[in-house]
Amino acid sequence: MTNGVFQIAIDGPVAAGKGTVSRLIAQRLQFLYVDTGAMYRASALIALRANIPFAEEAKIVEEVKKHTIGMHAPTVEEQDGRLTTVLLDGEDVSWKIRTEQVSQGSSIVAAHKNLRAELVRQQQEIAKTQSVVMEGRDITFRVLPDAQLKIFLTATDTERARRRHIELLEKGQDVTFEQIHTDLLERDKRDMERDVDPLHIVPDAWVIDTSTLSIEQVVDLIVEKVHTVEGS
Ligand code: DC
């Protein structure tokens, strides 16, 4: 790739483990981890704070352009279980974008063509000058179509719901497996059926089903592959 940067593009459905896996790969390879979902979440938070309904595409895009969404690896003081620190105009919103309201909102605003165009532009800018592990829903075919490594990370829906359920219970949230499972299927459906860049598997993607693999096994597989691609 130009400038000697290496791009790893990872797509996959809700709760497939993309975040955890990407963060660990980024640490191992000293690449920047970019959680693009966090940018859609931050956009939903921006809309909420400005009292703009999630359906109002033009107003949301206009408002989002007035703000700066930033991201960096958590510093020592910030290590509280987050995978990345997300800044909105310098304010730490890493946890404020993880609420149920923002999750649902992000999947609605992510269907807006013009918002996607703006965020994709920002994401491409980030990946131009540094090696990245970028994960989301349109990275392999829209954001980084020339990435050296394209991965579609997935797992069965019950396994994904089971993992998400455990994660929320550990955080002390009182939710049932059924609630999580229903919400996950709803968000998957929206991601795969939206008109603009629906989530799909590109022909040159490496599909990894993580249902029966540990996080370490997935990370090892991918890091090994990067070394093979780099050496070829
Ligand atoms: O991965 P996540 O749950 O944090 O993503 C939040 C929402 O943003 C999710 O509903 C899908 C959407 N999204 C997207 O449409 N494109 C991306 N590249 C990343 C996320």
Coordinates of N, CA and C in Angstrom, one line a residue, residues 73-155:
A73 N -6.1 5.1 21.8 CA -6.0 4.0 22.7 C -6.1 4.5 24.2
P74 N -6.9 3.8 25.0 CA -7.0 4.2 26.4 C -5.6 4.4 27.1
T75 N -5.5 5.6 27.8 CA -4.3 5.8 28.5 C -4.4 4.9 29.8
V76 N -3.3 4.9 30.6 CA -3.3 4.1 31.9 C -4.5 4.5 32.7
E77 N -4.7 5.8 32.9 CA -5.8 6.3 33.8 C -7.2 5.9 33.2
E78 N -7.2 5.8 31.9 CA -8.6 5.5 31.2 C -8.9 4.0 31.2
Q79 N -8.1 3.1 31.7 CA -8.3 1.7 31.5 C -9.4 1.2 32.5
D80 N -10.6 1.3 32.0 CA -11.8 0.9 32.8 C -12.6 -0.1 32.1
G81 N -12.0 -0.9 31.2 CA -12.8 -1.9 30.5 C -13.1 -1.4 29.1
R82 N -12.9 -0.1 28.8 CA -13.2 0.4 27.4 C -12.2 -0.1 26.4
L83 N -12.5 -0.3 25.2 CA -11.6 -0.7 24.2 C -10.9 0.5 23.5
T84 N -11.6 1.6 23.5 CA -11.1 2.8 22.9 C -11.6 4.0 23.7
T85 N -10.9 5.1 23.6 CA -11.4 6.3 24.2 C -12.0 7.1 23.1
V86 N -13.2 7.6 23.3 CA -13.9 8.3 22.2 C -14.1 9.8 22.8
L87 N -13.6 10.7 22.0 CA -13.8 12.1 22.4 C -14.7 12.9 21.5
L88 N -15.6 13.6 22.1 CA -16.5 14.5 21.3 C -16.1 15.9 21.7
D89 N -15.5 16.6 20.8 CA -15.0 18.0 21.1 C -14.1 17.9 22.3
G90 N -13.4 16.9 22.5 CA -12.5 16.8 23.6 C -13.1 16.2 24.9
E91 N -14.4 16.0 24.9 CA -15.1 15.4 26.1 C -15.1 13.9 26.0
D92 N -14.7 13.2 27.0 CA -14.7 11.8 27.0 C -16.1 11.2 27.0
V93 N -16.6 10.7 25.9 CA -17.9 10.1 25.8 C -17.9 8.6 25.6
S94 N -16.8 8.0 25.9 CA -16.6 6.6 25.7 C -17.7 5.7 26.2
W95 N -18.3 6.0 27.4 CA -19.4 5.2 28.0 C -20.7 5.8 27.6
K96 N -20.8 7.1 27.4 CA -22.1 7.8 27.1 C -22.6 7.3 25.8
I97 N -21.7 6.8 24.9 CA -22.2 6.3 23.6 C -22.6 4.8 23.6
R98 N -22.5 4.2 24.8 CA -22.8 2.8 24.9 C -24.2 2.5 25.5
T99 N -25.0 3.5 25.8 CA -26.3 3.3 26.3 C -27.3 2.6 25.3
E100 N -28.4 2.1 25.8 CA -29.3 1.4 24.9 C -29.9 2.4 23.9
Q101 N -30.2 3.6 24.4 CA -30.8 4.7 23.6 C -29.9 5.1 22.5
V102 N -28.6 5.2 22.8 CA -27.7 5.6 21.7 C -27.4 4.4 20.8
S103 N -27.4 3.2 21.3 CA -27.3 2.0 20.4 C -28.4 2.0 19.3
Q104 N -29.6 2.1 19.8 CA -30.7 2.1 18.9 C -30.6 3.3 17.9
G105 N -30.3 4.4 18.5 CA -30.2 5.7 17.6 C -29.1 5.5 16.6
S106 N -28.0 4.9 17.0 CA -26.9 4.8 16.0 C -27.3 3.9 14.8
S107 N -28.1 2.9 15.1 CA -28.4 2.1 14.0 C -29.5 2.7 13.1
I108 N -30.2 3.7 13.6 CA -31.1 4.5 12.7 C -30.3 5.5 11.9
V109 N -29.5 6.3 12.6 CA -28.7 7.4 11.8 C -27.8 6.8 10.8
A110 N -27.3 5.5 11.1 CA -26.4 4.9 10.2 C -27.0 4.5 8.8
A111 N -28.3 4.7 8.7 CA -29.0 4.4 7.5 C -29.0 5.6 6.6
H112 N -28.6 6.8 7.1 CA -28.6 8.0 6.3 C -27.4 8.1 5.4
K113 N -27.7 8.2 4.1 CA -26.6 8.2 3.1 C -25.6 9.3 3.3
N114 N -26.1 10.5 3.6 CA -25.2 11.7 3.7 C -24.4 11.7 4.9
L115 N -24.9 11.1 6.0 CA -24.1 11.0 7.2 C -23.0 9.9 7.0
R116 N -23.4 8.8 6.3 CA -22.3 7.8 6.0 C -21.2 8.4 5.1
A117 N -21.6 9.2 4.2 CA -20.6 9.8 3.3 C -19.6 10.7 4.1
E118 N -20.1 11.4 5.1 CA -19.2 12.3 5.9 C -18.3 11.4 6.8
L119 N -18.9 10.4 7.4 CA -18.1 9.6 8.3 C -17.1 8.7 7.6
V120 N -17.5 8.2 6.4 CA -16.5 7.5 5.6 C -15.4 8.3 5.2
R121 N -15.6 9.6 4.8 CA -14.6 10.5 4.4 C -13.6 10.7 5.6
Q122 N -14.1 10.8 6.8 CA -13.2 11.0 8.0 C -12.4 9.7 8.2
Q123 N -13.1 8.6 8.1 CA -12.4 7.3 8.3 C -11.2 7.1 7.3
Q124 N -11.5 7.4 6.0 CA -10.5 7.2 5.0 C -9.3 8.1 5.3
E125 N -9.6 9.3 5.8 CA -8.5 10.3 6.1 C -7.6 9.7 7.2
I126 N -8.2 9.1 8.2 CA -7.4 8.5 9.3 C -6.5 7.4 8.8
A127 N -7.0 6.6 7.9 CA -6.3 5.4 7.4 C -5.2 5.7 6.3
K128 N -5.2 7.0 5.9 CA -4.3 7.3 4.8 C -2.8 7.3 5.3
T129 N -2.6 7.7 6.5 CA -1.2 8.0 6.9 C -0.7 7.0 8.0
Q130 N -1.5 6.1 8.5 CA -1.0 5.2 9.5 C -1.7 3.8 9.3
S131 N -1.0 2.8 9.8 CA -1.5 1.5 9.7 C -2.6 1.3 10.7
V132 N -3.7 0.7 10.2 CA -4.9 0.6 11.0 C -5.5 -0.8 11.1
V133 N -6.2 -1.0 12.2 CA -7.2 -2.1 12.2 C -8.5 -1.4 12.4
M134 N -9.3 -1.4 11.3 CA -10.5 -0.7 11.3 C -11.7 -1.6 11.2
E135 N -12.6 -1.5 12.1 CA -13.8 -2.4 12.1 C -15.1 -1.7 12.0
G136 N -16.1 -2.3 11.4 CA -17.4 -1.8 11.2 C -18.3 -2.6 10.4
R137 N -19.1 -2.0 9.5 CA -20.0 -2.7 8.6 C -19.8 -2.5 7.1
D138 N -18.9 -1.6 6.8 CA -18.7 -1.3 5.4 C -17.3 -1.0 5.1
I139 N -16.4 -1.5 5.9 CA -15.0 -1.2 5.8 C -14.3 -2.0 4.6
T140 N -14.7 -3.2 4.5 CA -14.1 -4.0 3.4 C -14.5 -3.6 2.0
F141 N -15.6 -2.9 1.9 CA -16.0 -2.6 0.5 C -16.2 -1.1 0.2
R142 N -16.4 -0.3 1.3 CA -16.6 1.1 1.1 C -15.5 2.0 1.6
V143 N -15.1 1.8 2.8 CA -14.1 2.6 3.5 C -12.7 2.3 3.0
L144 N -12.3 1.0 3.0 CA -11.0 0.6 2.7 C -11.0 -0.6 1.6
P145 N -11.5 -0.3 0.4 CA -11.7 -1.4 -0.5 C -10.3 -2.0 -1.0
D146 N -9.2 -1.2 -0.7 CA -7.9 -1.7 -1.1 C -7.1 -2.3 0.0
A147 N -7.8 -2.5 1.1 CA -7.0 -3.0 2.3 C -6.3 -4.3 2.0
Q148 N -5.1 -4.5 2.6 CA -4.3 -5.7 2.3 C -5.0 -6.9 2.9
L149 N -5.7 -6.7 4.0 CA -6.4 -7.9 4.6 C -7.9 -7.5 4.9
K150 N -8.8 -8.3 4.4 CA -10.2 -8.1 4.6 C -10.8 -9.3 5.3
I151 N -11.5 -9.0 6.4 CA -12.0 -10.1 7.2 C -13.5 -9.9 7.5
F152 N -14.3 -10.9 7.5 CA -15.7 -10.9 7.9 C -15.7 -11.8 9.1
L153 N -15.9 -11.1 10.3 CA -15.9 -11.8 11.6 C -17.3 -12.1 12.0
T154 N -17.6 -13.3 12.3 CA -19.0 -13.6 12.6 C -19.1 -14.7 13.7
A155 N -20.3 -15.0 14.1 CA -20.6 -16.1 15.0 C -22.1 -16.3 15.0

